[in-house]
Steps between C-alpha positions, in 0.01 A plus 500: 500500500168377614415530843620218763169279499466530132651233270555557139404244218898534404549458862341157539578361184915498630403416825323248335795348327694550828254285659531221290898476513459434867207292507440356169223181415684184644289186439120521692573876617451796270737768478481843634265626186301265485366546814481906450782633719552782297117568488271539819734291707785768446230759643395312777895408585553910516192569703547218762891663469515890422874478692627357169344691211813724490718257521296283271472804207876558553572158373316498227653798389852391529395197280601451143249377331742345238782355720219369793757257610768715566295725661315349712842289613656943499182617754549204709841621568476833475176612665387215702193645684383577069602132461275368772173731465507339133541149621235555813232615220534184296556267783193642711282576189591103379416354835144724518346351192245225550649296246826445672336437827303276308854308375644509794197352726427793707157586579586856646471631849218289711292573780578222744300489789663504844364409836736519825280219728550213229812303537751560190535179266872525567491433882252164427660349163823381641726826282684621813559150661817495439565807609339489821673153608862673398417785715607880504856588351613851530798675599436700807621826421691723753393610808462948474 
């Protein structure tokens, strides 16, 4: 067995396959594959995660390569934590890659300037109006 941050061809080839089950192409997005989830994206997924690379190994191994169905549907039942490492790897490796974040209009984390004197757009454009003019509602909570 290699060692935990090592990933056999074998290893990423089923996970591979996994990958696309649960997120396969669906009209402008690509599916898991496509984008490399089993590739670099699978490393940087264990590296940004070491806590599930156990878990993550012991899933693959209790899938069967021929019956991936079944076994995926058997691991989600029967060793849940193995169930979800596999399933955080291809959902966080899938929502990594530039070309869904590309899809899906998001330009990444931004620097946005911040400075306390200026007056937020929200108090001046009229968005809490409403608000204001119905006034605080609360329950009071008990006195201690």
């Amino acid at each position: 067995m290699p060692s935990a941050n090592q990933i056999t061809t074998d290893m990423r080839k089923l996970f591979g396959r996994i990958a696309d089950m649960l997120i396969p192409a669906y009209k402008q997005f690509p599916s898991a594959t496509a984008v490399g989830v089993h590739e670099k994206l699978l490393d940087d997924v264990l590296a940004f995660r070491p806590d599930i690379v156990e878990s993550f190994r012991r899933g693959l191994a209790g899938i069967d390569a021929d019956a991936l169905s079944r076994s995926i549907n058997d691991l989600s039942r029967d060793d849940p934590e193995a169930f979800n490492a596999l399933t955080l790897a291809a959902s966080g490796g899938y929502y990594m890659a530039p070309e869904v974040h590309t899809v899906l209009g998001y330009p990444g984390q931004e620097s946005v300037s911040y400075n306390p004197h200026e007056v937020a757009d929200y108090l001046t454009n009229h968005m809490l109006e409403r608000t204001m003019r119905r006034g605080p509602i609360y329950r009071p909570t008990p006195q201690s």
